Tab-separated table of C-alpha atoms in Angstrom:
chain	number	residue	atom	x	y	z
H	288	MET	CA	-122.561	23.397	-52.636
H	289	HIS	CA	-120.526	23.688	-50.378
H	290	LEU	CA	-122.408	25.425	-48.699
H	291	GLU	CA	-125.514	22.941	-48.443
H	292	HIS	CA	-122.975	20.648	-46.246
H	293	HIS	CA	-123.355	22.813	-43.494
H	294	HIS	CA	-126.547	23.800	-43.991
H	295	ASP	CA	-127.320	21.453	-40.079
H	296	GLY	CA	-123.713	21.820	-39.195
H	297	PRO	CA	-123.266	21.884	-35.698
H	298	GLY	CA	-122.316	25.609	-34.098
H	299	ALA	CA	-119.566	27.764	-35.383
H	300	VAL	CA	-116.830	26.734	-32.051
H	301	SER	CA	-115.447	31.058	-32.430
H	302	ALA	CA	-114.586	33.780	-34.671
H	303	ASP	CA	-115.987	31.856	-37.641
H	304	ALA	CA	-116.782	34.470	-40.209
H	305	ARG	CA	-119.751	31.908	-42.023
H	306	ARG	CA	-122.713	30.949	-39.804
H	307	PRO	CA	-123.827	27.526	-39.774
H	308	ASP	CA	-126.555	28.532	-42.580
H	309	GLY	CA	-123.463	29.719	-44.887
H	310	ALA	CA	-125.004	33.090	-44.179
H	311	ARG	CA	-121.646	35.737	-42.970
H	312	ARG	CA	-122.588	36.194	-39.552
H	313	ALA	CA	-122.417	40.139	-37.557
H	314	LEU	CA	-119.703	42.175	-37.287
H	315	ARG	CA	-118.775	41.871	-33.630
H	316	ILE	CA	-117.225	45.467	-32.129
H	317	GLY	CA	-115.422	44.943	-28.138
H	318	LEU	CA	-116.000	48.585	-26.106
H	319	GLY	CA	-114.017	47.120	-23.315
H	320	GLY	CA	-111.641	50.503	-20.061
H	321	PRO	CA	-111.965	51.618	-16.895
H	322	VAL	CA	-115.285	51.695	-14.494
H	323	GLY	CA	-117.280	55.000	-15.305
H	324	SER	CA	-115.378	55.932	-18.272
H	325	GLY	CA	-118.526	55.901	-20.640
H	326	LYS	CA	-118.782	52.724	-21.634
H	327	THR	CA	-122.446	52.482	-21.889
H	328	ALA	CA	-123.490	55.681	-22.656
H	329	THR	CA	-121.891	55.317	-25.325
H	330	VAL	CA	-123.234	52.130	-26.143
H	331	ALA	CA	-126.996	54.354	-26.075
H	332	ALA	CA	-125.357	56.523	-28.070
H	333	LEU	CA	-124.026	54.639	-30.463
H	334	CYS	CA	-127.693	52.442	-30.510
H	335	ARG	CA	-129.453	55.491	-31.045
H	336	ALA	CA	-127.033	57.016	-34.452
H	337	LEU	CA	-127.618	53.680	-36.300
H	338	ARG	CA	-130.458	51.270	-35.072
H	339	ASP	CA	-132.181	53.152	-38.382
H	340	GLU	CA	-129.566	52.390	-40.515
H	341	LEU	CA	-128.922	48.417	-39.343
H	342	SER	CA	-129.603	45.453	-38.000
H	343	LEU	CA	-128.331	45.422	-34.415
H	344	ALA	CA	-127.912	44.039	-30.804
H	345	VAL	CA	-125.841	44.912	-27.614
H	346	VAL	CA	-124.199	42.270	-24.794
H	347	THR	CA	-123.504	43.768	-21.715
H	348	ASN	CA	-120.985	42.798	-19.625
H	349	ASP	CA	-121.092	42.966	-15.636
H	350	ILE	CA	-119.838	41.347	-12.641
H	351	TYR	CA	-122.700	39.996	-10.615
H	352	THR	CA	-125.822	42.098	-12.193
H	353	ARG	CA	-127.715	43.549	-15.034
H	354	GLU	CA	-127.003	47.123	-14.333
H	355	ASP	CA	-126.022	48.239	-17.749
H	356	ALA	CA	-128.701	45.610	-19.334
H	357	GLU	CA	-131.058	47.603	-17.129
H	358	PHE	CA	-130.323	51.226	-18.389
H	359	LEU	CA	-129.855	50.238	-22.017
H	360	LEU	CA	-133.627	48.510	-21.558
H	361	ARG	CA	-134.801	51.899	-19.828
H	362	GLU	CA	-133.755	54.080	-22.185
H	363	ALA	CA	-135.426	52.532	-24.427
H	364	VAL	CA	-132.146	52.170	-27.137
H	365	LEU	CA	-132.729	48.584	-28.448
H	366	PRO	CA	-135.703	46.424	-28.126
H	367	PRO	CA	-135.287	44.097	-25.505
H	368	GLU	CA	-134.905	40.872	-27.355
H	369	ARG	CA	-132.450	42.668	-28.877
H	370	ILE	CA	-130.209	43.503	-25.599
H	371	THR	CA	-128.053	40.310	-23.751
H	372	ALA	CA	-126.337	40.303	-19.818
H	373	VAL	CA	-123.715	38.023	-20.055
H	374	GLU	CA	-123.526	37.621	-15.575
H	375	THR	CA	-119.749	37.198	-15.828
H	376	GLY	CA	-118.860	36.074	-12.438
H	377	ALA	CA	-115.308	37.122	-11.990
H	378	CYS	CA	-112.824	39.645	-13.449
H	379	PRO	CA	-114.334	41.424	-16.942
H	380	HIS	CA	-110.959	40.752	-18.691
H	381	THR	CA	-111.436	36.815	-17.990
H	382	ALA	CA	-114.510	36.521	-19.635
H	383	ILE	CA	-114.003	38.856	-22.925
H	384	ARG	CA	-110.223	37.781	-23.335
H	385	ASP	CA	-110.179	33.988	-21.512
H	386	ASP	CA	-113.117	32.331	-21.509
H	387	ILE	CA	-114.646	33.434	-24.190
H	388	SER	CA	-117.626	31.025	-24.357
H	389	ALA	CA	-119.831	32.904	-22.216
H	390	ASN	CA	-119.528	36.430	-24.985
H	391	LEU	CA	-120.530	34.048	-27.358
H	392	GLU	CA	-123.202	31.885	-26.518
H	393	ALA	CA	-124.940	35.102	-26.549
H	394	VAL	CA	-123.598	36.551	-30.202
H	395	GLU	CA	-124.341	33.238	-31.449
H	396	ASP	CA	-128.204	32.938	-29.655
H	397	LEU	CA	-128.299	36.768	-30.523
H	398	GLU	CA	-127.651	35.896	-34.153
H	399	ASP	CA	-130.047	32.984	-34.455
H	400	GLU	CA	-133.429	34.549	-31.738
H	401	VAL	CA	-133.293	38.164	-33.524
H	402	GLY	CA	-130.821	37.475	-36.435
H	403	PRO	CA	-130.252	38.408	-39.236
H	404	LEU	CA	-127.600	41.257	-37.964
H	405	ASP	CA	-125.179	44.018	-39.592
H	406	LEU	CA	-123.596	44.844	-35.644
H	407	ILE	CA	-123.515	43.235	-32.784
H	408	LEU	CA	-121.976	45.715	-29.533
H	409	VAL	CA	-119.894	43.174	-27.625
H	410	GLU	CA	-119.708	45.675	-24.053
H	411	SER	CA	-117.118	44.432	-21.329
H	412	GLY	CA	-118.123	45.142	-17.963
H	413	GLY	CA	-115.192	48.351	-16.472
H	414	ASP	CA	-112.360	47.239	-15.949
H	415	ASN	CA	-108.800	47.514	-15.613
H	416	LEU	CA	-105.373	49.422	-18.185
H	417	THR	CA	-104.759	45.378	-19.197
H	418	ALA	CA	-108.421	44.908	-20.400
H	419	THR	CA	-108.445	43.458	-24.105
H	420	PHE	CA	-111.222	41.594	-25.879
H	421	SER	CA	-109.802	38.221	-27.610
H	422	LYS	CA	-109.542	38.048	-31.203
H	423	GLY	CA	-111.586	34.506	-30.889
H	424	LEU	CA	-114.888	37.632	-29.708
H	425	VAL	CA	-114.599	40.814	-31.534
H	426	ASP	CA	-112.811	41.820	-34.693
H	427	ALA	CA	-112.276	45.370	-33.899
H	428	GLN	CA	-112.501	46.931	-30.385
H	429	ILE	CA	-113.317	50.409	-29.185
H	430	PHE	CA	-111.415	51.295	-25.780
H	431	VAL	CA	-113.120	54.444	-23.488
H	432	ILE	CA	-110.901	56.006	-20.798
H	433	ASP	CA	-112.446	60.163	-19.653
H	434	VAL	CA	-110.755	63.161	-19.050
H	435	ALA	CA	-112.152	63.341	-15.562
H	436	GLY	CA	-110.000	59.543	-14.373
H	437	GLY	CA	-106.860	61.631	-14.197
H	438	ASP	CA	-105.616	63.149	-17.143
H	439	ASP	CA	-102.255	60.504	-17.375
H	440	ILE	CA	-103.572	57.734	-18.611
H	441	PRO	CA	-102.864	57.495	-22.201
H	442	ARG	CA	-99.023	57.969	-21.037
H	443	LYS	CA	-98.768	55.147	-18.975
H	444	GLY	CA	-100.198	53.499	-21.480
H	445	GLY	CA	-101.506	49.144	-21.022
H	446	PRO	CA	-102.567	46.845	-24.312
H	447	GLY	CA	-105.847	48.907	-23.685
H	448	VAL	CA	-104.873	51.942	-23.893
H	449	THR	CA	-101.901	51.112	-27.350
H	450	THR	CA	-103.729	48.422	-29.178
H	451	ALA	CA	-107.708	49.127	-28.891
H	452	ASP	CA	-108.471	49.406	-32.694
H	453	LEU	CA	-110.174	52.672	-31.344
H	454	LEU	CA	-109.164	55.132	-28.714
H	455	VAL	CA	-112.349	56.971	-27.147
H	456	VAL	CA	-111.591	59.879	-24.871
H	457	ASN	CA	-114.859	60.201	-23.312
H	458	LYS	CA	-115.448	63.306	-20.803
H	459	THR	CA	-113.766	66.437	-22.976
H	460	ASP	CA	-116.259	68.889	-21.144
H	461	LEU	CA	-115.532	67.554	-17.699
H	462	ALA	CA	-111.522	69.035	-18.695
H	463	PRO	CA	-111.722	72.731	-17.072
H	464	TYR	CA	-113.705	70.922	-13.488
H	465	VAL	CA	-111.311	68.656	-12.845
H	466	GLY	CA	-107.092	70.092	-14.655
H	467	SER	CA	-106.683	67.423	-17.277
H	468	ASP	CA	-104.759	68.533	-20.165
H	469	LEU	CA	-106.290	67.753	-22.844
H	470	GLU	CA	-103.843	68.864	-26.415
H	471	ARG	CA	-100.798	66.993	-23.596
H	472	MET	CA	-103.412	63.476	-23.846
H	473	ALA	CA	-103.499	63.853	-27.488
H	474	ALA	CA	-100.376	63.595	-27.574
H	475	ASP	CA	-99.633	61.563	-24.942
H	476	ALA	CA	-101.992	58.592	-26.938
H	477	LYS	CA	-100.322	59.712	-29.992
H	478	ALA	CA	-97.113	58.417	-28.612
H	479	GLN	CA	-98.672	55.158	-27.517
H	480	ARG	CA	-100.700	53.920	-30.521
H	481	ALA	CA	-99.150	56.130	-33.602
H	482	GLU	CA	-101.518	55.398	-36.247
H	483	LEU	CA	-104.416	54.316	-35.048
H	484	PRO	CA	-107.432	56.727	-34.258
H	485	VAL	CA	-108.486	58.307	-31.514
H	486	VAL	CA	-111.516	60.487	-30.827
H	487	PHE	CA	-111.896	63.050	-27.911
H	488	GLN	CA	-116.108	63.392	-27.015
H	489	SER	CA	-118.101	64.683	-25.803
H	490	LEU	CA	-122.258	62.677	-25.621
H	491	ARG	CA	-123.352	66.167	-23.690
H	492	SER	CA	-121.971	68.307	-27.011
H	493	GLU	CA	-124.078	68.078	-30.575
H	494	ALA	CA	-121.309	66.160	-32.245
H	495	GLY	CA	-122.582	63.893	-29.556
H	496	VAL	CA	-121.417	60.522	-30.411
H	497	ALA	CA	-120.593	61.912	-34.194
H	498	ASP	CA	-117.004	60.719	-34.527
H	499	VAL	CA	-117.133	56.726	-33.208
H	500	ALA	CA	-120.558	55.964	-35.528
H	501	GLY	CA	-117.891	57.100	-38.288
H	502	TRP	CA	-115.038	54.460	-37.349
H	503	VAL	CA	-118.174	52.078	-36.457
H	504	ARG	CA	-119.736	52.541	-39.933
H	505	ALA	CA	-116.026	52.469	-41.702
H	506	GLN	CA	-115.889	48.939	-40.022
H	507	LEU	CA	-118.789	48.086	-40.933
H	508	ALA	CA	-118.293	48.878	-45.019
H	509	ALA	CA	-115.108	46.926	-44.732
H	510	TRP	CA	-116.243	43.548	-43.176
H	511	THR	CA	-118.758	43.417	-45.457
H	512	ALA	CA	-116.867	44.313	-48.426
W	230	MET	CA	-121.696	30.170	3.860
W	231	LYS	CA	-124.158	32.673	3.789
W	232	ALA	CA	-126.401	30.045	5.219
W	233	GLY	CA	-123.090	29.982	7.272
W	234	ARG	CA	-122.812	25.780	6.733
W	235	ILE	CA	-119.846	26.522	5.365
W	236	THR	CA	-117.828	28.847	8.355
W	237	GLY	CA	-113.754	26.873	7.282
W	238	ALA	CA	-111.892	23.635	6.337
W	239	ALA	CA	-114.000	21.208	8.379
W	240	SER	CA	-116.879	22.648	7.143
W	241	LEU	CA	-115.868	22.659	3.654
W	242	GLU	CA	-114.588	19.111	4.084
W	243	ALA	CA	-117.759	17.675	5.056
W	244	PHE	CA	-118.975	19.587	2.256
W	245	CYS	CA	-116.644	18.488	-0.497
W	246	ARG	CA	-117.652	14.653	1.020
W	247	GLY	CA	-121.424	14.752	0.767
W	248	ARG	CA	-121.451	16.093	-2.757
W	249	LEU	CA	-118.442	13.492	-4.134
W	250	HIS	CA	-120.487	10.786	-2.421
W	251	THR	CA	-123.513	12.276	-4.331
W	252	ALA	CA	-123.490	14.251	-7.227
W	253	GLY	CA	-119.562	13.724	-7.538
W	254	LEU	CA	-120.017	10.166	-8.097
W	255	VAL	CA	-123.409	9.939	-10.484
W	256	SER	CA	-121.407	12.701	-12.681
W	257	ALA	CA	-118.267	10.207	-12.431
W	258	SER	CA	-120.713	7.933	-13.485
W	259	LEU	CA	-122.198	9.558	-16.507
W	260	ALA	CA	-119.100	10.677	-18.117
W	261	ALA	CA	-117.426	7.235	-17.720
W	262	ALA	CA	-120.525	5.353	-19.719
W	263	ALA	CA	-119.526	8.260	-22.039
W	264	VAL	CA	-116.128	6.610	-22.728
W	265	LEU	CA	-117.602	3.608	-23.161
W	266	GLY	CA	-119.732	4.022	-25.833
W	267	VAL	CA	-123.454	4.384	-24.210
W	268	ASP	CA	-126.175	6.769	-26.512
W	269	PRO	CA	-124.707	10.615	-25.382
W	270	ALA	CA	-128.365	11.704	-25.945
W	271	ALA	CA	-129.892	8.535	-23.223
W	272	LEU	CA	-126.744	9.399	-20.811
W	273	ASP	CA	-128.371	13.215	-21.249
W	274	ALA	CA	-132.012	12.769	-20.471
W	275	ALA	CA	-130.598	10.185	-17.615
W	276	ALA	CA	-129.133	13.365	-15.715
W	277	ASP	CA	-131.944	15.691	-16.554
W	278	ALA	CA	-133.692	12.503	-14.458
W	279	ARG	CA	-131.236	12.558	-11.461
W	280	THR	CA	-131.755	16.702	-11.199
W	281	PRO	CA	-134.493	17.390	-9.293
W	282	SER	CA	-132.790	21.453	-9.626
W	283	PRO	CA	-133.830	23.445	-13.073
W	284	ALA	CA	-131.441	25.991	-11.878
W	285	LEU	CA	-129.091	23.109	-11.539
W	286	ARG	CA	-130.168	21.652	-15.026
W	287	ILE	CA	-129.807	24.746	-16.593
W	288	ALA	CA	-126.193	24.862	-15.535
W	289	GLY	CA	-125.441	21.616	-16.786
W	290	ARG	CA	-126.132	22.699	-19.465
W	291	LYS	CA	-124.464	25.582	-20.293
W	292	LEU	CA	-121.615	23.947	-18.492
W	293	GLY	CA	-121.900	21.204	-21.522
W	294	ARG	CA	-122.284	23.617	-23.852
W	295	GLN	CA	-118.989	25.903	-23.119
W	296	LEU	CA	-116.909	22.310	-22.771
W	297	MET	CA	-118.371	21.347	-25.679
W	298	ARG	CA	-116.472	24.443	-27.684
W	299	ALA	CA	-113.076	23.969	-26.059
W	300	ALA	CA	-113.237	20.502	-26.732
W	301	ARG	CA	-114.601	20.181	-31.137
W	302	ALA	CA	-112.150	23.295	-30.933
W	303	THR	CA	-109.607	20.914	-29.896
W	304	TRP	CA	-109.747	17.111	-30.948
W	305	PRO	CA	-112.615	17.213	-34.039
W	306	LEU	CA	-114.193	14.312	-33.684
W	307	GLY	CA	-117.371	13.278	-35.162
W	308	GLU	CA	-119.754	11.794	-32.726
W	309	LEU	CA	-118.254	15.181	-30.235
W	310	GLU	CA	-119.832	16.755	-33.692
W	311	ALA	CA	-122.813	15.007	-33.635
W	312	LEU	CA	-123.663	16.036	-30.111
W	313	ALA	CA	-122.908	19.152	-30.777
W	314	ARG	CA	-125.696	19.252	-33.318
W	315	GLU	CA	-128.261	17.055	-31.171
W	316	PHE	CA	-127.897	19.461	-28.605
W	317	PRO	CA	-126.999	23.164	-29.401
W	318	LYS	CA	-128.508	24.933	-26.656
W	319	GLY	CA	-126.047	22.335	-25.056
W	320	ALA	CA	-126.389	19.018	-23.171
W	321	HIS	CA	-125.392	17.931	-19.795
W	322	GLN	CA	-121.683	18.170	-19.012
W	323	PRO	CA	-120.538	14.928	-17.950
W	324	VAL	CA	-121.887	13.430	-21.120
W	325	VAL	CA	-120.116	15.980	-22.550
W	326	LEU	CA	-116.387	15.137	-20.651
W	327	GLY	CA	-116.833	12.355	-21.310
W	328	LEU	CA	-117.341	12.179	-25.234
W	329	ALA	CA	-114.263	14.382	-24.979
W	330	ALA	CA	-112.431	12.379	-22.944
W	331	ARG	CA	-112.895	9.584	-25.851
W	332	ALA	CA	-112.648	11.417	-28.664
W	333	ALA	CA	-108.735	12.446	-26.406
W	334	GLY	CA	-108.622	8.766	-26.183
W	335	LEU	CA	-108.352	8.547	-22.289
W	336	GLU	CA	-109.745	5.780	-20.196
W	337	ALA	CA	-113.034	5.723	-18.627
W	338	VAL	CA	-111.510	6.059	-15.373
W	339	ASP	CA	-109.146	9.531	-15.793
W	340	ALA	CA	-113.290	10.773	-17.000
W	341	ALA	CA	-114.146	9.794	-13.722
W	342	TYR	CA	-111.303	11.372	-12.424
W	343	CYS	CA	-112.224	14.793	-14.061
W	344	ALA	CA	-115.813	14.958	-12.677
W	345	ALA	CA	-114.679	12.795	-8.924
W	346	TYR	CA	-112.179	15.787	-9.141
W	347	GLU	CA	-114.401	18.581	-10.073
W	348	SER	CA	-116.613	18.330	-7.636
W	349	VAL	CA	-114.601	18.879	-4.640
W	350	SER	CA	-112.051	21.521	-6.646
W	351	GLY	CA	-114.798	24.036	-7.660
W	352	PRO	CA	-116.345	24.090	-3.838
W	353	ALA	CA	-112.864	24.574	-2.448
W	354	SER	CA	-112.429	27.423	-4.859
W	355	ALA	CA	-114.728	28.580	-4.141
W	356	THR	CA	-114.338	29.152	0.229
W	357	VAL	CA	-111.334	30.527	-1.049
W	358	ARG	CA	-113.367	33.095	-2.800
W	359	LEU	CA	-116.130	33.894	-1.507
W	360	LEU	CA	-114.890	33.210	2.647
W	361	SER	CA	-111.361	34.482	1.752
W	362	LEU	CA	-110.515	30.655	3.450
W	363	ASP	CA	-106.618	30.530	3.352
W	364	PRO	CA	-105.249	28.525	-0.149
W	365	PHE	CA	-103.115	26.629	1.621
W	366	ASP	CA	-105.982	25.162	3.856
W	367	ALA	CA	-108.028	24.571	0.838
W	368	THR	CA	-106.044	22.497	-0.349
W	369	GLY	CA	-105.327	20.209	2.291
W	370	VAL	CA	-109.040	19.662	2.278
W	371	LEU	CA	-108.639	18.423	-1.525
W	372	ALA	CA	-105.690	16.024	-0.012
W	373	ARG	CA	-107.152	14.676	2.553
W	374	VAL	CA	-110.723	13.822	-0.076
W	375	ALA	CA	-108.501	12.672	-2.497
W	376	PRO	CA	-108.966	8.327	-1.230
W	377	GLU	CA	-112.796	8.835	-1.641
W	378	VAL	CA	-112.303	10.688	-5.043
W	379	ASP	CA	-109.915	7.309	-6.059
W	380	ARG	CA	-112.867	5.174	-4.824
W	381	VAL	CA	-115.687	7.520	-5.593
W	382	ALA	CA	-114.138	7.062	-9.838
W	383	ASP	CA	-113.814	3.691	-8.998
W	384	ARG	CA	-117.764	2.659	-8.977
W	385	ALA	CA	-118.628	5.022	-11.220
W	386	VAL	CA	-116.325	2.996	-13.586
W	387	GLU	CA	-117.762	-0.197	-12.381
W	388	ALA	CA	-121.874	1.654	-12.936
W	389	ALA	CA	-120.729	2.092	-16.274
W	390	ARG	CA	-119.919	-0.716	-17.484
W	391	ARG	CA	-123.372	-1.937	-16.127
W	392	VAL	CA	-125.016	0.740	-18.047
W	393	VAL	CA	-123.347	-0.639	-21.156
W	394	ASP	CA	-124.759	-3.594	-20.727
W	395	GLY	CA	-127.905	-3.065	-18.629
W	396	GLY	CA	-128.796	0.955	-19.162
W	397	VAL	CA	-129.060	3.848	-18.280
W	398	ASP	CA	-131.055	2.655	-14.941
W	399	ALA	CA	-128.460	1.154	-13.912
W	400	LEU	CA	-126.193	4.041	-13.113
W	401	PRO	CA	-125.894	5.554	-9.226
W	402	ALA	CA	-128.745	8.193	-8.317
W	403	ALA	CA	-126.874	9.759	-5.159
W	404	SER	CA	-128.678	12.486	-4.368
W	405	ALA	CA	-128.532	16.216	-1.995
W	406	PRO	CA	-131.208	17.332	-1.807
W	407	LEU	CA	-130.103	20.634	0.180
W	408	LEU	CA	-127.878	21.230	-3.090
W	409	GLU	CA	-130.566	20.811	-5.224
W	410	ILE	CA	-133.256	23.505	-3.123
W	411	SER	CA	-129.742	25.643	-2.359
W	412	ALA	CA	-129.497	26.192	-6.040
W	413	GLU	CA	-132.528	27.297	-6.312
W	414	VAL	CA	-132.482	29.578	-4.361
W	415	HIS	CA	-129.057	31.218	-5.684
W	416	ALA	CA	-130.511	31.841	-8.811
W	417	ALA	CA	-132.925	34.185	-7.257
W	418	TRP	CA	-130.591	36.036	-6.073
W	419	ALA	CA	-130.030	39.550	-7.451
W	420	VAL	CA	-126.204	39.643	-6.615
W	421	ARG	CA	-124.359	36.638	-7.196
W	422	LEU	CA	-121.117	35.798	-7.789
W	423	PHE	CA	-121.542	32.820	-10.030
W	424	ALA	CA	-123.291	32.252	-12.685
W	425	SER	CA	-124.055	28.734	-11.049
């Protein structure tokens, strides 16, 4: 009876787990990390890995273009109506942490228009090591760095590296060419993150995005449990 | 700025003055009328009628939707909930601003001041970002137009009082065609630093 009461109610304010009609909303996972670390490529690979088993959609954030959304559209990882671009018009972390309203509108509109959805991936624009998502916007966050950006990044830490629910160290195939020490990166990440998980990934390898996709499935299982 | 109309503090001040007495006065009057309890749906239609540019209408509703989310989280009020239900994609920002002020227990003149100040503070901070104008010069511009903000807020409250008895046609309809035209041109740019 209580749910009936909400049928014609106004939309959710932020992270409410229920939609106005009483149904559980989609799990929202954020992907952040420095410019060029492979966030969009990881999102594209996740879409290919999960689209046959889940109903999913993507929100991209670019500062002043729609480049990332257009890449995903060109790669045809999802039908176009399942990809929404938010133009942040400011430092990307502002739109995923300090003023999350434009991104909340994007995820709510996706659920209204192409729902019901199991999962929405919210990709931040490339940013610095302090960028993190608000809990009002996402339920879990992945921080993507790459070996070519310097193997001292895990040691430097910062909120993204230290607190993200999953740290992805991308482009491991490039390590020999840029002189990055993967073992050192793993040890530094362990020191910064204790028990929080870390995935080393090369999207060019056979395993590709499999480990990250497995982590996403586990998050979804916990969300719907 | 790209068209070379704003190049420094002096031209910013002229721009702010023009925006304040046109779009600023209309927004302030809408916000003040909402505080006085005028039907927000009628005010929203009046805002549409006073906004020829489709790009500005869309931007106004987006801003209204964002402000609505913040207002509902902060000051729960039945009238805000009702407006959110009636306009799920957003009512015009000054209308939401006025209703939020009403929910917060403020007076019509308070909401009018917010809207009038917003009409000049936005261009000033944009100039700091886009033109690298000295932020102290931008603040100086705002200080110099402050007496005019006072007068616009007073005029807006007078107009809002007339609306209570005479309906929304009593709202001012001052317009600035160049603002409307440049909003349409801006919306068509491929690379934009601001959403509106």
